Coordinates of C-alpha atoms in Angstrom, one line a residue:
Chain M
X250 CA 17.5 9.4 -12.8
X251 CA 20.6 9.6 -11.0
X252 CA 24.0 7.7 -12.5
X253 CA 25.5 7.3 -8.6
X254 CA 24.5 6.5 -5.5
X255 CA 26.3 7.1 -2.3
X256 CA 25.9 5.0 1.1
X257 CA 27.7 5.2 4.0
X258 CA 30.2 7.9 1.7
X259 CA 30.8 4.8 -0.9
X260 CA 29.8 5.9 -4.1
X261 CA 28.5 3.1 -6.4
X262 CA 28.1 4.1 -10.1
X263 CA 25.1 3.0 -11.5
X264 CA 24.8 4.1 -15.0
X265 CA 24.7 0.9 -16.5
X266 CA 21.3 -1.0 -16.4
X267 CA 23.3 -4.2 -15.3
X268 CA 24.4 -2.5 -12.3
X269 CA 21.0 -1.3 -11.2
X270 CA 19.4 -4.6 -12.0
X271 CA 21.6 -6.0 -9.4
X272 CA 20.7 -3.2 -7.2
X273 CA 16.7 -4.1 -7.6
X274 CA 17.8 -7.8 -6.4
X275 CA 19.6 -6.5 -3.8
X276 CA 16.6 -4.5 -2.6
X277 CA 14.3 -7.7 -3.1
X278 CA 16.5 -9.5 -1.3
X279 CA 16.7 -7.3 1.8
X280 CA 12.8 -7.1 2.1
X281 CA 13.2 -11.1 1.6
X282 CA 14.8 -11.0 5.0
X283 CA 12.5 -8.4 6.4
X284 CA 9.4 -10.8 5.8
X285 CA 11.5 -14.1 6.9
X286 CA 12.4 -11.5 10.4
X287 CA 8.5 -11.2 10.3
X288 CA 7.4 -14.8 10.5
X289 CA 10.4 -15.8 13.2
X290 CA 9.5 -12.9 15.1
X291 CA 5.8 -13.3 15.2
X292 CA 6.2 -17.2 15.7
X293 CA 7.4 -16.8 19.0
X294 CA 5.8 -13.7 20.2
X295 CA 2.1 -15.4 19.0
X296 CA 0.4 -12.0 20.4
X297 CA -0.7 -8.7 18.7
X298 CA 2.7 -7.7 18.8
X299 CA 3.2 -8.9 15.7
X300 CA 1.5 -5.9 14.5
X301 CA 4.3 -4.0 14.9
X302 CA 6.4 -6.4 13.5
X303 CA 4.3 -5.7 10.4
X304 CA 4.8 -2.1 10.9
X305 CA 9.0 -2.3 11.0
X306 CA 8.9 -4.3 8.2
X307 CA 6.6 -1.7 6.2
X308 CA 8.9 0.7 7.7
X309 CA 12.2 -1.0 7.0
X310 CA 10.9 -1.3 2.9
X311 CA 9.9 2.3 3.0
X312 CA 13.8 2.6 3.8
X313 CA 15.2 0.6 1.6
X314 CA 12.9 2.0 -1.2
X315 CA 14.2 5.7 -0.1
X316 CA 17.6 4.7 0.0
X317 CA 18.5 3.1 -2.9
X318 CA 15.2 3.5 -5.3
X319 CA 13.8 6.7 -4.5
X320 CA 11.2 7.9 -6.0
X321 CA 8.5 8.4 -3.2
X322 CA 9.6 11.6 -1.5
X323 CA 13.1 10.9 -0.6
X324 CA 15.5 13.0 -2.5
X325 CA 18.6 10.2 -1.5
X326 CA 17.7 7.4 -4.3
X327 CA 18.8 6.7 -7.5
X328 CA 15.2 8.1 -8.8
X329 CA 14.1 11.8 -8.4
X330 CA 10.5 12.1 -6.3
X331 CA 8.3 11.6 -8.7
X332 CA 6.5 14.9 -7.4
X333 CA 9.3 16.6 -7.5
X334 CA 7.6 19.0 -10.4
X335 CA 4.9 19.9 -7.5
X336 CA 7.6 20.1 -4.8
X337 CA 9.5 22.8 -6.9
X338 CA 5.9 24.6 -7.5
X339 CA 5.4 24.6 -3.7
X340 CA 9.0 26.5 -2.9
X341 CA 7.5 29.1 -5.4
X342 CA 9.6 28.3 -8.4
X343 CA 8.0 27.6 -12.1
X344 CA 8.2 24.5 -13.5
X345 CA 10.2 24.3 -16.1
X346 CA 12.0 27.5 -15.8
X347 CA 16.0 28.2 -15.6
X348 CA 16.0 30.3 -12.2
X349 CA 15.8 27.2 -10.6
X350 CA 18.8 26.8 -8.6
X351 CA 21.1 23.9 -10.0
X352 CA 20.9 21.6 -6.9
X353 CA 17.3 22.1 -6.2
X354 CA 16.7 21.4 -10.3
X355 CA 19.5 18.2 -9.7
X356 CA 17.6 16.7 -6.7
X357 CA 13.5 17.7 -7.5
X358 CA 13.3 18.7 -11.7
X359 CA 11.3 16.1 -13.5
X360 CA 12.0 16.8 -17.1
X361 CA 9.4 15.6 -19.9
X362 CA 10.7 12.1 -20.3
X363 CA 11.2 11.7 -16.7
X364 CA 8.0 12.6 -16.5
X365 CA 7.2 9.9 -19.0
X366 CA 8.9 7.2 -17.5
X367 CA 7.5 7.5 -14.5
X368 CA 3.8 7.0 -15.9
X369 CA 4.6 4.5 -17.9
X370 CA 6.3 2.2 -14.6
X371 CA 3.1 3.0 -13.0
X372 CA 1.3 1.9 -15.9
X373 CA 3.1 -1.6 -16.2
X374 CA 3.1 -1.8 -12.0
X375 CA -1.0 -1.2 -12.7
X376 CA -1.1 -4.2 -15.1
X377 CA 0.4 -6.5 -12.3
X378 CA -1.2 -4.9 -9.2
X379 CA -4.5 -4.0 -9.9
X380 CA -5.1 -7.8 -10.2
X381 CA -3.3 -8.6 -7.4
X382 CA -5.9 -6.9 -4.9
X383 CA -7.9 -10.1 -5.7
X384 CA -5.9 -11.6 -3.5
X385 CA -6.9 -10.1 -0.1
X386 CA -10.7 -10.5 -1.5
X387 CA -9.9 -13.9 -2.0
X388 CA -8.7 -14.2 1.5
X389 CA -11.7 -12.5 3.2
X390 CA -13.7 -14.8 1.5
X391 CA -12.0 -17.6 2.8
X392 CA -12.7 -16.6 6.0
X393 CA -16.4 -17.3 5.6
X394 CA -17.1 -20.8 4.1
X395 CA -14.6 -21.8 7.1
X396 CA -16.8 -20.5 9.8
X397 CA -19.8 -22.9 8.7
X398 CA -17.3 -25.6 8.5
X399 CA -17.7 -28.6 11.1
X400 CA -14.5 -28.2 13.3
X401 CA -13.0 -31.9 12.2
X402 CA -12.9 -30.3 8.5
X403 CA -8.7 -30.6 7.4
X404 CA -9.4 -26.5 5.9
X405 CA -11.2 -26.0 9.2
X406 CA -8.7 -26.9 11.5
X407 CA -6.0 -25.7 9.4
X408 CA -7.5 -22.1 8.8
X409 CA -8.0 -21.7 12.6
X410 CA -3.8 -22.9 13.1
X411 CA -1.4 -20.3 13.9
X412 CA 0.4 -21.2 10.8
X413 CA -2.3 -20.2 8.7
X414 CA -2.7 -16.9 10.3
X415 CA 0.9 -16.1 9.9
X416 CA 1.0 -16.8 6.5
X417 CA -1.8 -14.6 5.4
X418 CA 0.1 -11.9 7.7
X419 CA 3.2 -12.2 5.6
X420 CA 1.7 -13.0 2.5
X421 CA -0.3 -9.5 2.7
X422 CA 3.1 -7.9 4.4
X423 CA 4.7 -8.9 1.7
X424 CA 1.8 -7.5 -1.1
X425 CA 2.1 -3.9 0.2
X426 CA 5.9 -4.0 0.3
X427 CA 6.1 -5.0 -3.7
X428 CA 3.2 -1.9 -3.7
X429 CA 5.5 0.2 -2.1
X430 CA 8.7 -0.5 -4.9
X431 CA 7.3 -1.9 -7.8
X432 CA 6.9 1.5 -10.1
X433 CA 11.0 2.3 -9.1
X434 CA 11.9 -1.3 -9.4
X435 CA 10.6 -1.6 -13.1
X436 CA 12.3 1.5 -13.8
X437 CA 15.4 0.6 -12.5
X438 CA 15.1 -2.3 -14.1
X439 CA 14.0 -1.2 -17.5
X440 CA 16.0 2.2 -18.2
X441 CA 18.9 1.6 -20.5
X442 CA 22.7 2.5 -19.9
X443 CA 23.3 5.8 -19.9
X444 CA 26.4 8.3 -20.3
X445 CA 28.1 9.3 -16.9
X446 CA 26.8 12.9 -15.2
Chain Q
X101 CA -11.4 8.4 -26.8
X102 CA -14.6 8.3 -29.0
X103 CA -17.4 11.1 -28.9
X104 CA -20.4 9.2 -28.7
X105 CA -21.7 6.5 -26.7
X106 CA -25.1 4.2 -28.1
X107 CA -27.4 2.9 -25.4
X108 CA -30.0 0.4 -26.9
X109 CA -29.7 1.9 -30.0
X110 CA -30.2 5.7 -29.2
X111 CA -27.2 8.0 -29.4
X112 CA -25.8 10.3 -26.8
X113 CA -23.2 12.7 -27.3
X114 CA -20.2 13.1 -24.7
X115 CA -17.9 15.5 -26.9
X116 CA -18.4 17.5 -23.6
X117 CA -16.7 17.1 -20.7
X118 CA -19.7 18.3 -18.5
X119 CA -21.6 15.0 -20.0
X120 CA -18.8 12.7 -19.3
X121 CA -18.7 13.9 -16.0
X122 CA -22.2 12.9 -15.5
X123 CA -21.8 9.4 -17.2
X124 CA -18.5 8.7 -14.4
X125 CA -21.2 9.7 -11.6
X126 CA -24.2 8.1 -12.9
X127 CA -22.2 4.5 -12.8
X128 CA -20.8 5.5 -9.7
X129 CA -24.0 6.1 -8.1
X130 CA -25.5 2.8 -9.9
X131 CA -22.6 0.7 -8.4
X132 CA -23.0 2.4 -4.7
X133 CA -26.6 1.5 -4.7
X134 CA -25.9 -2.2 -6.0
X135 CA -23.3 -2.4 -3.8
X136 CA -25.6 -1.4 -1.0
X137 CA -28.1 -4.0 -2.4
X138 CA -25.7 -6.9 -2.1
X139 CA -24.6 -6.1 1.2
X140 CA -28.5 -6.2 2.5
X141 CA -29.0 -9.5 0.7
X142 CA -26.2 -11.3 1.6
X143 CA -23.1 -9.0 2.6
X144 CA -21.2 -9.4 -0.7
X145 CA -20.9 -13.5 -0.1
X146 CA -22.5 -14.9 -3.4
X147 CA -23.3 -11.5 -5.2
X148 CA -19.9 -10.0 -4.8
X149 CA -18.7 -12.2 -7.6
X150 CA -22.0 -10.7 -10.1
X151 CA -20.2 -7.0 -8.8
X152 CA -17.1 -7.8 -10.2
X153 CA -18.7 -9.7 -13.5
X154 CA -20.8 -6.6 -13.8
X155 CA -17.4 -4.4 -14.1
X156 CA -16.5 -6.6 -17.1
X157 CA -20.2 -5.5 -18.6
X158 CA -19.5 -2.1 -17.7
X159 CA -16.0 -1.8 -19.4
X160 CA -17.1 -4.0 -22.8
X161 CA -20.1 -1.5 -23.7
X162 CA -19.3 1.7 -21.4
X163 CA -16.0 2.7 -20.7
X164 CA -13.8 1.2 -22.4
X165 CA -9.8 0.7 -21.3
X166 CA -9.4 -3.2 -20.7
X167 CA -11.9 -4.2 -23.7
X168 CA -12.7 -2.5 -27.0
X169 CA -16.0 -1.4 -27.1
X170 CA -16.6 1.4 -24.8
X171 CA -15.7 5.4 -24.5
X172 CA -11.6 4.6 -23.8
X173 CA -9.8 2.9 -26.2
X174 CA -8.1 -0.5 -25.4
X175 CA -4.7 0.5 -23.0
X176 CA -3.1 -2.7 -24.0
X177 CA -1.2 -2.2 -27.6
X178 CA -0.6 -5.7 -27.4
X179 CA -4.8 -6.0 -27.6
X180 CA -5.7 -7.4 -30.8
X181 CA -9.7 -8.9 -31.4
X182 CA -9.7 -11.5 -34.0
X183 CA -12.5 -9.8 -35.5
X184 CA -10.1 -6.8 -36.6
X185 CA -8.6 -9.4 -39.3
X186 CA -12.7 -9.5 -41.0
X187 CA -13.3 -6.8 -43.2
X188 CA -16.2 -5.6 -42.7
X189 CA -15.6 -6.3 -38.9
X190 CA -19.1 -8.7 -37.8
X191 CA -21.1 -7.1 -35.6
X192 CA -23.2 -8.9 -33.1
X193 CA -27.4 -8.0 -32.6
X194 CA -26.0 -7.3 -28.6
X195 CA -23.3 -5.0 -30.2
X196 CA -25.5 -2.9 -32.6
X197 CA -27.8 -1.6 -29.0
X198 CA -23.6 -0.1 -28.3
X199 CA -22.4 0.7 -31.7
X200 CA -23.6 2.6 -34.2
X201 CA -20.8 0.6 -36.5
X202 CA -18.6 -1.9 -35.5
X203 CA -15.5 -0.7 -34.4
X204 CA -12.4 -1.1 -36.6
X205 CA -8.7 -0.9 -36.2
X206 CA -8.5 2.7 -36.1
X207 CA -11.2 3.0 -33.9
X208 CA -8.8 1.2 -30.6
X209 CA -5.2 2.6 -31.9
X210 CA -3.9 5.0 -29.6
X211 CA -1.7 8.4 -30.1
X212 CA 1.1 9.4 -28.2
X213 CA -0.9 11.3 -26.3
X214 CA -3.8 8.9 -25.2
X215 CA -1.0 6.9 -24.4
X216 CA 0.4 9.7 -21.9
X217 CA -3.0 10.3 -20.8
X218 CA -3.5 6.7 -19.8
X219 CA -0.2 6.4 -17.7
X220 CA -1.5 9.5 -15.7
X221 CA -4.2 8.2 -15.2
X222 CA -2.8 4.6 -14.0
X223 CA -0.3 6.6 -11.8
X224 CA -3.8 8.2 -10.0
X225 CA -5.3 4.9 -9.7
X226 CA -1.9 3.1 -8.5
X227 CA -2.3 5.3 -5.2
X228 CA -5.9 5.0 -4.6
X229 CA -5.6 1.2 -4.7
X230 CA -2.3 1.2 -3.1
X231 CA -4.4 2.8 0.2
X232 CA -7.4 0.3 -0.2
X233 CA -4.8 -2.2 -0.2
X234 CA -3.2 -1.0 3.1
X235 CA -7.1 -1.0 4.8
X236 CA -8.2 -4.0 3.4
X237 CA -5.0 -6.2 4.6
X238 CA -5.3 -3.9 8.2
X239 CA -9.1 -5.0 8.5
X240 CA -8.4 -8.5 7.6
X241 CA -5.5 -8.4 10.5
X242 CA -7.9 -6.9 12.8
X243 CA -10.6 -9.3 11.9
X244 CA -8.0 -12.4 12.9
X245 CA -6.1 -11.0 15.7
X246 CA -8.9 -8.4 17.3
X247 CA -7.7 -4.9 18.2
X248 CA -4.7 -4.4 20.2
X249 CA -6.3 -2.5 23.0
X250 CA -9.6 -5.1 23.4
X251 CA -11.5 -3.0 21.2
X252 CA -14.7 -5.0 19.9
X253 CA -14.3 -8.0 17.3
X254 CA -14.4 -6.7 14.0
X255 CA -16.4 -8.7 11.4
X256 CA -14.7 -9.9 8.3
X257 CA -17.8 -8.6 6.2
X258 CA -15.9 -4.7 6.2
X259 CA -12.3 -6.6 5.0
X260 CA -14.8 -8.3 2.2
X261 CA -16.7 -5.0 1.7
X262 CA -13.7 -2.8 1.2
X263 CA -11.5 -5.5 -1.1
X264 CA -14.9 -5.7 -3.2
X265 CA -15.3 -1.9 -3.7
X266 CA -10.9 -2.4 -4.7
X267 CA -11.6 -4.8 -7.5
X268 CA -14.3 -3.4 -8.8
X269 CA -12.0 0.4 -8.8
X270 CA -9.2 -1.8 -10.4
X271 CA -10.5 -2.5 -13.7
X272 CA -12.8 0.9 -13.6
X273 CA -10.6 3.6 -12.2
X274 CA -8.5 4.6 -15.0
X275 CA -11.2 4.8 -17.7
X276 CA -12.9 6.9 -15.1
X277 CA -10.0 9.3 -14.6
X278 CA -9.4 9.8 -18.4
X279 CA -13.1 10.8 -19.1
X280 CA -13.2 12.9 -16.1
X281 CA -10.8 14.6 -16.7
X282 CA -10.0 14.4 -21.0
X283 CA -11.3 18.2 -22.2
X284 CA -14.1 18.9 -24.4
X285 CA -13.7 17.4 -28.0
X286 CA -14.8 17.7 -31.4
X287 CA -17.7 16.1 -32.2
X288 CA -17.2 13.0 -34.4
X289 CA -20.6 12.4 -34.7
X290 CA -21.0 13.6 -38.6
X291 CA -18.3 11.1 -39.2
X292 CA -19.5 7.9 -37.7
X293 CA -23.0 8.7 -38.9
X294 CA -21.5 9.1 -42.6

């Protein structure tokens, strides 16, 4: 993991846990907005455009994540990829080996605990999310018992409101977005302060 | 990750990796064809809920992971059965068709590097879910809104399907990953026969 983090060419040290614990809040924050963007946006454009609402805000996470996480591919966040190890295979160098070339080993080389850490977030992100896929099979199946329903039923009429549909939009928007960060998030969260690079 | 796995009393060895290879696709065949089953009988409405109970069955005596009792020991270090603090652990008549002996302490502590293993493994499983999770919640969007171009209504049953076949791979995926792909071990049959 990275001790700094540069945006917009302000450089933000980040070596203390504290720091990037506020720097996880931040990040929940903004995708907070994204979501609240979603359900303004989609409540007044009530049409299939709100699909692609859902994909900017998707979108919009994957950048945050990139930015200020890392992790998935992007070389700009605080965390290396965590296939950085394969990345470094593909340009033809052998993991772990010392011809790598400093910044290439600076911005892709997972070493041992790296490596560690990074299973270990998606171990703990497992425990949470792998229960949390209940949730859209619990929404499918509410989908049924409604459509035997008489139509004066309160569920009835309230499953077939607008409001309803929009929530299960966001609420499933905002499931894949907390997919999308939670393994960085919990390391950023989790790692302990560490000296200065 | 034990050696041996007792099935109504008879023993079969999976030291092998070749074995446990067959075990992962045996259950996966078994769950394609009763998944197949409870879509012709009622498309996953009432039996989708026996599916998922039936992944709690398959874990407690097969594989293992969330439960002690099958091939992978418990992830969870946290995971302590009251009937570790009895010494001789009791064994129920249900438990003896699974275990030659009942399982003690050591039997569901993990190393260092069953611990390792088991992250991996989560790390595969985070992904596949991850993707399931994208095409369920697409389906179920579809299944509300129709397709954007006036393609034909899609039916909630595939949004249902699909999040059925996730749950089920939640609680089973890992466990399969280790034995897939844990290598060949020594056999510890000698000891737990002893």
């Amino acid at each position: 993991m990275r001790t700094g983090l540069s945006l917009l060419g302000i450089r933000f040290e980040m070596d203390r846990r504290l720091h990037r614990r506020w720097l996880v809040v931040t990040a929940y924050v903004l995708i907070g907005i994204l979501i609240a963007g979603e359900w303004l946006v989609a409540q007044r454009w009530p049409s299939w455009i709100s699909l692609y609402v859902i994909f900017i805000v998707l979108f919009g996470t994957n950048f945050i994540n990139d930015y200020l996480g890392g992790g998935r591919g992007s070389t700009q966040g605080l965390i290396k990829p965590f296939d950085g190890n394969e990345t470094l295979r593909k340009f033809g160098y052998n993991v772990p080996s010392q011809d790598i070339p400093k910044y290439l080993k600076g911005k892709y080389m997972n070493d041992e605990w790296d490596l560690h850490r990074r299973n270990d977030a998606h171990w703990r992100a497992y425990r949470w999310l792998g229960l949390m896929i209940a949730l859209p099979w619990a929404v499918a199946g509410m989908e049924l018992p409604t459509a035997d329903m008489p139509k004066s039923h309160w569920f009835s009429r309230y499953a077939s409101s607008y409001e309803y549909h929009l929530l299960i939009c966001c609420l499933l928007t905002a499931l894949l977005c907390v997919y999308i960060t939670l393994p960085q998030a919990i390391l950023l969260w989790t790692e302990p302060d560490m000296e200065e690079q | 990750m034990r050696s041996d796995l007792v099935i109504f009393g008879s023993h079969i060895n999976l030291a092998r990796r070749s074995r446990r290879r067959w075990l992962v696709l045996l259950l996966l065949l078994f769950t394609v064809v009763l998944v197949a089953v409870s879509w012709k009988f009622d498309r996953w409405r009432g039996t989708g809920g026996f599916l998922c109970f039936l992944t709690v069955v398959m874990n407690r005596y097969l594989l293992g992971g969330l439960q002690a009792g099958g091939l992978v020991k418990p992830f969870s270090k946290s995971y302590r059965p009251i009937w570790l603090s009895s010494d001789p652990p009791p064994q129920s008549r249900i438990d003896r068709w699974f275990w030659s002996r009942a399982p003690s302490a050591k039997d569901i502590e993990s190393d260092e590097r069953e611990d390792f293993e088991r992250d991996r493994a989560h790390r595969i499983s985070y992904r596949v879910l991850w993707i399931l999770m994208g095409i369920v919640c697409f389906l179920i969007y579809l299944t509300r809104e129709g397709t954007p171009f006036g393609g034909a209504q899609f039916s909630i049953d595939w949004a249902l399907g699909v999040a059925l076949v996730g749950v089920m791979l939640s609680a089973t995926l890992p466990q399969a990953i280790l034995l897939w792909t844990e290598p060949d071990m020594e056999d510890e049959n000698c000891e737990v026969e002893k």
